């Protein structure tokens, strides 16, 4: 039996909040010449989201993930002159599978994915962020930060595909993860699939252990070990809060501050 799909339509300049708690799948249609900010404040165990952005429109989708999720899939089509931004602040115990795919289908379309994730205990979190540059003069950004502690794992796959004849396409990937403990792990796979010559594409990946000199500096100032680790985590993940409203931003600060 096929999952039911709930559809939402937005136009003009709007800010909305949607719950996926009792939804199998949802679709969002953004009309032409619109500016939409959409927050999702609760999730099902398995979630499928499809988005069609209108011409010359802007959409920002913000996810504050506090609940355990088996899977979350997001598929987006962005036409000419439009912009789609996806913001994910993940502080759940578990996301078994996160996948986003953005199709840049028209010239001067742009999209970015900003992710901050914290993994602890023996949790395994896997993220796949993909862009398809189907035409020229398109731009994408993958910007991911993570903190892995205890014996947990963070895996981030970034995939940017620049199609043939997608002249002047521009794809950037960034992934940075701090490992707080000896048994914590992280894997980052930046993948660039390039079928066109006249383009820009770059990636930066950094995975490393907590720098002892940073920790020692804080300890030498009389800060307790757990507070020091908390401050370092706050400095690393807090930038994601800038994309949220004040209430959600305060919640993010509270969660990060209570990690240790």
Short mmCIF file of N, CA, C and O in Angstrom, two decimals, residues 121-237:
data_model
loop_
_atom_site.label_atom_id
_atom_site.label_comp_id
_atom_site.label_asym_id
_atom_site.label_seq_id
_atom_site.Cartn_x
_atom_site.Cartn_y
_atom_site.Cartn_z
N UNK A 121 27.45 8.37 22.59
CA UNK A 121 27.24 6.97 22.97
C UNK A 121 27.74 6.07 21.84
O UNK A 121 28.86 6.24 21.37
N UNK A 122 26.93 5.11 21.39
CA UNK A 122 27.37 4.26 20.28
C UNK A 122 26.51 4.49 19.05
O UNK A 122 26.32 3.61 18.22
N UNK A 123 25.99 5.71 18.90
CA UNK A 123 25.10 6.03 17.79
C UNK A 123 25.87 6.14 16.48
O UNK A 123 27.04 6.55 16.45
N UNK A 124 25.20 5.80 15.39
CA UNK A 124 25.77 5.87 14.06
C UNK A 124 24.89 6.79 13.21
O UNK A 124 23.72 6.49 12.98
N UNK A 125 25.46 7.91 12.79
CA UNK A 125 24.69 8.87 12.00
C UNK A 125 25.29 8.97 10.60
O UNK A 125 26.51 9.15 10.45
N UNK A 126 24.40 8.87 9.61
CA UNK A 126 24.86 8.86 8.22
C UNK A 126 24.09 9.92 7.42
O UNK A 126 22.87 9.92 7.40
N UNK A 127 24.84 10.80 6.76
CA UNK A 127 24.27 11.89 5.98
C UNK A 127 24.78 11.82 4.55
O UNK A 127 25.99 11.68 4.32
N UNK A 128 23.87 11.93 3.60
CA UNK A 128 24.24 12.02 2.19
C UNK A 128 23.60 13.29 1.63
O UNK A 128 22.38 13.42 1.61
N UNK A 129 24.44 14.22 1.21
CA UNK A 129 23.97 15.52 0.69
C UNK A 129 24.40 15.61 -0.77
O UNK A 129 25.60 15.57 -1.08
N UNK A 130 23.42 15.73 -1.67
CA UNK A 130 23.71 15.67 -3.10
C UNK A 130 23.14 16.87 -3.85
O UNK A 130 22.05 17.35 -3.52
N UNK A 131 23.89 17.32 -4.86
CA UNK A 131 23.43 18.36 -5.77
C UNK A 131 23.62 17.89 -7.21
O UNK A 131 24.67 17.32 -7.54
N UNK A 132 22.64 18.17 -8.06
CA UNK A 132 22.76 17.96 -9.49
C UNK A 132 22.72 19.32 -10.18
O UNK A 132 21.69 20.00 -10.17
N UNK A 133 23.86 19.71 -10.76
CA UNK A 133 23.91 20.93 -11.56
C UNK A 133 23.54 20.54 -12.99
O UNK A 133 24.40 20.14 -13.78
N UNK A 134 22.29 20.69 -13.33
CA UNK A 134 21.82 20.21 -14.63
C UNK A 134 22.05 21.20 -15.76
O UNK A 134 22.06 20.82 -16.93
N UNK A 135 22.19 22.49 -15.41
CA UNK A 135 22.45 23.52 -16.41
C UNK A 135 23.55 24.44 -15.90
O UNK A 135 23.99 24.34 -14.75
N UNK A 136 23.97 25.36 -16.73
CA UNK A 136 25.05 26.26 -16.37
C UNK A 136 24.61 27.39 -15.47
O UNK A 136 23.42 27.61 -15.20
N UNK A 137 25.61 28.12 -14.96
CA UNK A 137 25.41 29.26 -14.07
C UNK A 137 24.57 28.90 -12.84
O UNK A 137 23.68 29.64 -12.43
N UNK A 138 24.87 27.74 -12.27
CA UNK A 138 24.22 27.29 -11.04
C UNK A 138 25.29 27.22 -9.95
O UNK A 138 26.47 27.06 -10.23
N UNK A 139 24.82 27.29 -8.68
CA UNK A 139 25.78 27.35 -7.58
C UNK A 139 25.28 26.54 -6.40
O UNK A 139 24.10 26.63 -6.04
N UNK A 140 26.17 25.76 -5.80
CA UNK A 140 25.80 24.95 -4.63
C UNK A 140 26.88 25.02 -3.56
O UNK A 140 28.06 25.21 -3.85
N UNK A 141 26.44 24.84 -2.31
CA UNK A 141 27.35 24.82 -1.17
C UNK A 141 26.92 23.74 -0.19
O UNK A 141 25.75 23.69 0.20
N UNK A 142 27.85 22.89 0.20
CA UNK A 142 27.66 21.92 1.28
C UNK A 142 28.58 22.35 2.41
O UNK A 142 29.80 22.43 2.24
N UNK A 143 28.00 22.63 3.59
CA UNK A 143 28.77 23.14 4.72
C UNK A 143 28.37 22.34 5.97
O UNK A 143 27.31 22.57 6.54
N UNK A 144 29.22 21.40 6.38
CA UNK A 144 28.86 20.45 7.44
C UNK A 144 29.88 20.49 8.58
O UNK A 144 31.09 20.48 8.34
N UNK A 145 29.35 20.51 9.81
CA UNK A 145 30.18 20.46 11.01
C UNK A 145 29.64 19.37 11.93
O UNK A 145 28.42 19.21 12.07
N UNK A 146 30.54 18.63 12.55
CA UNK A 146 30.10 17.58 13.45
C UNK A 146 31.02 17.41 14.65
O UNK A 146 32.22 17.74 14.59
N UNK A 147 30.45 16.90 15.73
CA UNK A 147 31.22 16.49 16.91
C UNK A 147 30.83 15.07 17.23
O UNK A 147 29.65 14.76 17.43
N UNK A 148 31.82 14.18 17.26
CA UNK A 148 31.59 12.77 17.55
C UNK A 148 32.27 12.44 18.87
O UNK A 148 33.47 12.66 19.04
N UNK A 149 31.51 11.91 19.83
CA UNK A 149 32.07 11.58 21.14
C UNK A 149 31.74 10.15 21.51
O UNK A 149 30.99 9.46 20.82
N UNK A 150 32.34 9.68 22.61
CA UNK A 150 32.15 8.30 23.08
C UNK A 150 32.60 7.33 21.98
O UNK A 150 33.69 7.46 21.46
N UNK A 151 31.75 6.36 21.60
CA UNK A 151 32.10 5.41 20.53
C UNK A 151 31.17 5.58 19.35
O UNK A 151 30.82 4.61 18.66
N UNK A 152 30.76 6.81 19.09
CA UNK A 152 29.80 7.07 18.02
C UNK A 152 30.49 7.30 16.68
O UNK A 152 31.72 7.44 16.61
N UNK A 153 29.68 7.35 15.63
CA UNK A 153 30.17 7.53 14.27
C UNK A 153 29.36 8.61 13.57
O UNK A 153 28.13 8.64 13.67
N UNK A 154 30.04 9.49 12.86
CA UNK A 154 29.41 10.42 11.92
C UNK A 154 29.97 10.15 10.54
O UNK A 154 31.20 10.16 10.34
N UNK A 155 29.09 9.91 9.58
CA UNK A 155 29.51 9.67 8.19
C UNK A 155 28.80 10.69 7.30
O UNK A 155 27.58 10.80 7.33
N UNK A 156 29.58 11.44 6.54
CA UNK A 156 29.04 12.47 5.66
C UNK A 156 29.52 12.22 4.24
O UNK A 156 30.73 12.22 3.98
N UNK A 157 28.59 12.01 3.34
CA UNK A 157 28.89 11.90 1.92
C UNK A 157 28.37 13.14 1.22
O UNK A 157 27.16 13.44 1.27
N UNK A 158 29.26 13.89 0.59
CA UNK A 158 28.85 15.05 -0.20
C UNK A 158 29.04 14.73 -1.67
O UNK A 158 30.14 14.34 -2.09
N UNK A 159 27.99 14.89 -2.46
CA UNK A 159 28.04 14.53 -3.87
C UNK A 159 27.58 15.72 -4.71
O UNK A 159 26.43 16.16 -4.60
N UNK A 160 28.47 16.25 -5.53
CA UNK A 160 28.13 17.34 -6.43
C UNK A 160 28.36 16.86 -7.86
O UNK A 160 29.49 16.55 -8.23
N UNK A 161 27.28 16.82 -8.64
CA UNK A 161 27.36 16.35 -10.02
C UNK A 161 27.11 17.52 -10.96
O UNK A 161 26.03 18.11 -10.95
N UNK A 162 28.12 17.87 -11.73
CA UNK A 162 28.01 18.93 -12.73
C UNK A 162 27.84 18.27 -14.09
O UNK A 162 28.74 17.60 -14.59
N UNK A 163 26.67 18.47 -14.68
CA UNK A 163 26.32 17.79 -15.91
C UNK A 163 27.07 18.40 -17.12
O UNK A 163 27.60 19.51 -17.06
N UNK A 164 27.06 17.64 -18.20
CA UNK A 164 27.63 18.11 -19.46
C UNK A 164 26.91 19.40 -19.89
O UNK A 164 25.69 19.51 -19.78
N UNK A 165 27.69 20.36 -20.36
CA UNK A 165 27.17 21.66 -20.83
C UNK A 165 26.69 22.56 -19.69
O UNK A 165 26.08 23.60 -19.97
N UNK A 166 26.96 22.20 -18.44
CA UNK A 166 26.60 23.06 -17.31
C UNK A 166 27.71 24.09 -17.09
O UNK A 166 28.36 24.16 -16.04
N UNK A 167 27.93 24.93 -18.09
CA UNK A 167 29.03 25.89 -18.11
C UNK A 167 28.84 26.92 -17.01
O UNK A 167 27.74 27.38 -16.74
N UNK A 168 29.95 27.26 -16.35
CA UNK A 168 29.98 28.24 -15.26
C UNK A 168 29.29 27.76 -13.99
O UNK A 168 28.97 28.57 -13.11
N UNK A 169 29.03 26.47 -13.86
CA UNK A 169 28.52 25.93 -12.60
C UNK A 169 29.59 26.05 -11.52
O UNK A 169 30.80 26.02 -11.81
N UNK A 170 29.14 26.17 -10.27
CA UNK A 170 30.06 26.41 -9.15
C UNK A 170 29.62 25.54 -7.97
O UNK A 170 28.54 25.73 -7.43
N UNK A 171 30.47 24.59 -7.58
CA UNK A 171 30.13 23.66 -6.49
C UNK A 171 31.22 23.69 -5.42
O UNK A 171 32.41 23.53 -5.74
N UNK A 172 30.81 23.89 -4.16
CA UNK A 172 31.75 23.92 -3.05
C UNK A 172 31.28 22.97 -1.96
O UNK A 172 30.09 22.92 -1.64
N UNK A 173 32.22 22.21 -1.39
CA UNK A 173 31.92 21.30 -0.29
C UNK A 173 32.89 21.54 0.87
O UNK A 173 34.10 21.67 0.65
N UNK A 174 32.33 21.58 2.09
CA UNK A 174 33.14 21.69 3.30
C UNK A 174 32.61 20.72 4.34
O UNK A 174 31.40 20.67 4.57
N UNK A 175 33.50 19.96 4.94
CA UNK A 175 33.10 19.03 6.01
C UNK A 175 34.18 19.01 7.07
O UNK A 175 35.36 18.78 6.77
N UNK A 176 33.77 19.26 8.34
CA UNK A 176 34.73 19.28 9.44
C UNK A 176 34.11 18.56 10.64
O UNK A 176 33.00 18.88 11.05
N UNK A 177 34.86 17.61 11.20
CA UNK A 177 34.36 16.84 12.34
C UNK A 177 35.46 16.73 13.39
O UNK A 177 36.62 16.43 13.06
N UNK A 178 35.10 16.98 14.65
CA UNK A 178 36.02 16.79 15.78
C UNK A 178 35.69 15.47 16.46
O UNK A 178 34.52 15.17 16.74
N UNK A 179 36.74 14.70 16.74
CA UNK A 179 36.60 13.45 17.49
C UNK A 179 37.00 13.72 18.94
O UNK A 179 38.14 14.09 19.21
N UNK A 180 36.06 13.51 19.86
CA UNK A 180 36.32 13.87 21.25
C UNK A 180 36.94 12.72 22.05
O UNK A 180 37.57 12.97 23.07
N UNK A 181 36.77 11.51 21.58
CA UNK A 181 37.26 10.36 22.36
C UNK A 181 37.98 9.38 21.45
O UNK A 181 37.83 9.41 20.22
N UNK A 182 38.77 8.50 22.05
CA UNK A 182 39.59 7.58 21.27
C UNK A 182 38.77 6.65 20.39
O UNK A 182 39.21 6.24 19.32
N UNK A 183 37.56 6.30 20.85
CA UNK A 183 36.75 5.35 20.09
C UNK A 183 35.73 6.04 19.17
O UNK A 183 35.00 5.37 18.45
N UNK A 184 35.66 7.36 19.21
CA UNK A 184 34.73 8.05 18.30
C UNK A 184 35.31 8.06 16.89
O UNK A 184 36.53 8.05 16.69
N UNK A 185 34.40 8.08 15.90
CA UNK A 185 34.81 7.96 14.51
C UNK A 185 34.09 8.97 13.63
O UNK A 185 33.00 9.43 13.96
N UNK A 186 34.70 9.26 12.49
CA UNK A 186 34.05 10.09 11.48
C UNK A 186 34.60 9.70 10.11
O UNK A 186 35.78 9.36 9.96
N UNK A 187 33.72 9.75 9.12
CA UNK A 187 34.09 9.48 7.73
C UNK A 187 33.47 10.57 6.88
O UNK A 187 32.28 10.86 7.01
N UNK A 188 34.26 11.20 6.05
CA UNK A 188 33.74 12.20 5.12
C UNK A 188 34.20 11.85 3.71
O UNK A 188 35.39 11.64 3.47
N UNK A 189 33.25 11.78 2.81
CA UNK A 189 33.55 11.43 1.42
C UNK A 189 33.09 12.57 0.50
O UNK A 189 31.92 12.64 0.11
N UNK A 190 33.98 13.48 0.14
CA UNK A 190 33.62 14.51 -0.83
C UNK A 190 33.73 13.94 -2.25
O UNK A 190 34.81 13.48 -2.66
N UNK A 191 32.64 13.97 -2.98
CA UNK A 191 32.60 13.38 -4.31
C UNK A 191 32.21 14.45 -5.31
O UNK A 191 31.14 15.06 -5.20
N UNK A 192 33.05 14.68 -6.30
CA UNK A 192 32.76 15.61 -7.38
C UNK A 192 32.66 14.83 -8.69
O UNK A 192 33.63 14.20 -9.11
N UNK A 193 31.51 14.89 -9.31
CA UNK A 193 31.31 14.26 -10.61
C UNK A 193 31.21 15.39 -11.64
O UNK A 193 30.22 16.12 -11.67
N UNK A 194 32.22 15.51 -12.48
CA UNK A 194 32.32 16.67 -13.36
C UNK A 194 32.32 16.21 -14.82
O UNK A 194 33.23 15.50 -15.25
N UNK A 195 31.30 16.63 -15.56
CA UNK A 195 31.18 16.27 -16.97
C UNK A 195 31.28 17.50 -17.87
O UNK A 195 30.86 17.46 -19.03
N UNK A 196 31.83 18.60 -17.33
CA UNK A 196 31.94 19.84 -18.09
C UNK A 196 33.24 20.52 -17.70
O UNK A 196 33.67 20.43 -16.54
N UNK A 197 33.89 21.21 -18.63
CA UNK A 197 35.20 21.78 -18.37
C UNK A 197 35.15 23.16 -17.73
O UNK A 197 35.88 23.43 -16.77
N UNK A 198 34.33 24.04 -18.20
CA UNK A 198 34.35 25.44 -17.77
C UNK A 198 33.48 25.63 -16.52
O UNK A 198 32.38 26.18 -16.56
N UNK A 199 34.01 25.17 -15.38
CA UNK A 199 33.25 25.18 -14.12
C UNK A 199 34.20 25.48 -12.96
O UNK A 199 35.42 25.54 -13.12
N UNK A 200 33.62 25.68 -11.76
CA UNK A 200 34.40 25.76 -10.53
C UNK A 200 33.93 24.66 -9.58
O UNK A 200 32.72 24.48 -9.39
N UNK A 201 34.86 23.95 -8.99
CA UNK A 201 34.51 22.90 -8.04
C UNK A 201 35.63 22.76 -7.02
O UNK A 201 36.81 22.71 -7.40
N UNK A 202 35.27 22.71 -5.74
CA UNK A 202 36.28 22.58 -4.70
C UNK A 202 35.69 21.88 -3.49
O UNK A 202 34.47 21.93 -3.26
N UNK A 203 36.57 21.23 -2.75
CA UNK A 203 36.11 20.60 -1.51
C UNK A 203 37.20 20.69 -0.45
O UNK A 203 38.41 20.73 -0.75
N UNK A 204 36.76 20.77 0.80
CA UNK A 204 37.67 20.81 1.94
C UNK A 204 37.13 19.86 3.01
O UNK A 204 35.94 19.90 3.33
N UNK A 205 37.99 19.01 3.52
CA UNK A 205 37.57 18.02 4.51
C UNK A 205 38.61 17.96 5.63
O UNK A 205 39.81 17.86 5.36
N UNK A 206 38.13 18.04 6.87
CA UNK A 206 39.04 17.98 8.02
C UNK A 206 38.40 17.15 9.12
O UNK A 206 37.32 17.48 9.60
N UNK A 207 39.07 16.07 9.49
CA UNK A 207 38.63 15.23 10.60
C UNK A 207 39.82 15.06 11.54
O UNK A 207 40.90 14.69 11.11
N UNK A 208 39.60 15.38 12.80
CA UNK A 208 40.72 15.26 13.73
C UNK A 208 40.28 15.20 15.17
O UNK A 208 39.14 15.55 15.50
N UNK A 209 41.19 14.77 16.01
CA UNK A 209 40.91 14.68 17.44
C UNK A 209 40.89 16.07 18.06
O UNK A 209 41.44 17.03 17.51
N UNK A 210 40.27 16.15 19.20
CA UNK A 210 40.25 17.38 19.98
C UNK A 210 41.69 17.81 20.26
O UNK A 210 42.50 17.01 20.73
N UNK A 211 42.01 19.05 19.96
CA UNK A 211 43.39 19.52 20.14
C UNK A 211 43.66 19.72 21.63
O UNK A 211 43.01 20.51 22.30
N UNK A 212 44.65 18.99 22.11
CA UNK A 212 44.95 19.00 23.53
C UNK A 212 45.35 20.38 24.04
O UNK A 212 45.04 20.75 25.17
N UNK A 213 46.02 21.17 23.19
CA UNK A 213 46.46 22.49 23.66
C UNK A 213 45.27 23.41 23.94
O UNK A 213 45.33 24.25 24.84
N UNK A 214 44.16 23.23 23.16
CA UNK A 214 42.97 24.02 23.44
C UNK A 214 42.36 23.64 24.80
O UNK A 214 41.95 24.51 25.57
N UNK A 215 42.33 22.34 25.03
CA UNK A 215 41.79 21.86 26.30
C UNK A 215 42.66 22.29 27.47
O UNK A 215 42.16 22.77 28.50
N UNK A 216 43.97 22.16 27.32
CA UNK A 216 44.88 22.53 28.40
C UNK A 216 44.80 24.03 28.71
O UNK A 216 44.91 24.45 29.87
N UNK A 217 44.61 24.83 27.66
CA UNK A 217 44.51 26.27 27.88
C UNK A 217 43.32 26.59 28.77
O UNK A 217 43.43 27.38 29.72
N UNK A 218 42.17 25.98 28.49
CA UNK A 218 40.98 26.23 29.30
C UNK A 218 41.16 25.71 30.73
O UNK A 218 40.77 26.36 31.70
N UNK A 219 41.77 24.52 30.86
CA UNK A 219 42.00 23.96 32.19
C UNK A 219 42.95 24.83 33.00
O UNK A 219 42.78 24.98 34.22
N UNK A 220 43.93 25.44 32.33
CA UNK A 220 44.88 26.29 33.03
C UNK A 220 44.23 27.57 33.54
O UNK A 220 44.79 28.26 34.40
N UNK A 221 43.05 27.89 33.03
CA UNK A 221 42.31 29.07 33.49
C UNK A 221 41.30 28.71 34.58
O UNK A 221 40.44 29.50 34.91
N UNK A 222 41.40 27.49 35.10
CA UNK A 222 40.55 27.08 36.20
C UNK A 222 39.20 26.52 35.79
O UNK A 222 38.31 26.34 36.64
N UNK A 223 39.04 26.22 34.51
CA UNK A 223 37.77 25.68 34.02
C UNK A 223 37.79 24.16 34.17
O UNK A 223 38.77 23.49 33.83
N UNK A 224 36.71 23.60 34.69
CA UNK A 224 36.61 22.15 34.86
C UNK A 224 36.60 21.46 33.50
O UNK A 224 36.19 22.03 32.49
N UNK A 225 37.01 20.18 33.47
CA UNK A 225 37.18 19.44 32.23
C UNK A 225 35.89 19.35 31.42
O UNK A 225 35.87 19.58 30.21
N UNK A 226 34.76 19.05 32.10
CA UNK A 226 33.50 18.92 31.36
C UNK A 226 33.05 20.26 30.80
O UNK A 226 32.51 20.34 29.68
N UNK A 227 33.26 21.32 31.57
CA UNK A 227 32.89 22.65 31.07
C UNK A 227 33.78 23.04 29.90
O UNK A 227 33.32 23.66 28.93
N UNK A 228 35.05 22.68 29.96
CA UNK A 228 35.97 22.99 28.88
C UNK A 228 35.55 22.28 27.59
O UNK A 228 35.53 22.89 26.51
N UNK A 229 35.21 21.00 27.71
CA UNK A 229 34.75 20.25 26.53
C UNK A 229 33.46 20.84 25.99
O UNK A 229 33.24 20.90 24.77
N UNK A 230 32.60 21.27 26.90
CA UNK A 230 31.34 21.88 26.49
C UNK A 230 31.57 23.18 25.73
O UNK A 230 30.92 23.45 24.71
N UNK A 231 32.51 23.99 26.22
CA UNK A 231 32.81 25.26 25.56
C UNK A 231 33.36 25.05 24.16
O UNK A 231 33.03 25.79 23.22
N UNK A 232 34.21 24.05 24.00
CA UNK A 232 34.78 23.76 22.69
C UNK A 232 33.68 23.29 21.73
O UNK A 232 33.63 23.71 20.56
N UNK A 233 32.79 22.44 22.23
CA UNK A 233 31.68 21.98 21.40
C UNK A 233 30.78 23.13 21.01
O UNK A 233 30.33 23.24 19.86
N UNK A 234 30.51 24.01 21.96
CA UNK A 234 29.66 25.17 21.70
C UNK A 234 30.26 26.05 20.60
O UNK A 234 29.56 26.47 19.67
N UNK A 235 31.56 26.29 20.68
CA UNK A 235 32.21 27.11 19.67
C UNK A 235 32.18 26.48 18.30
O UNK A 235 32.16 27.19 17.28
N UNK A 236 32.16 25.15 18.25
CA UNK A 236 32.22 24.44 16.97
C UNK A 236 30.85 24.34 16.31
O UNK A 236 30.72 24.48 15.09
N UNK A 237 29.81 24.09 17.10
CA UNK A 237 28.48 23.82 16.53
C UNK A 237 27.54 25.02 16.60
O UNK A 237 26.54 25.05 15.87
#
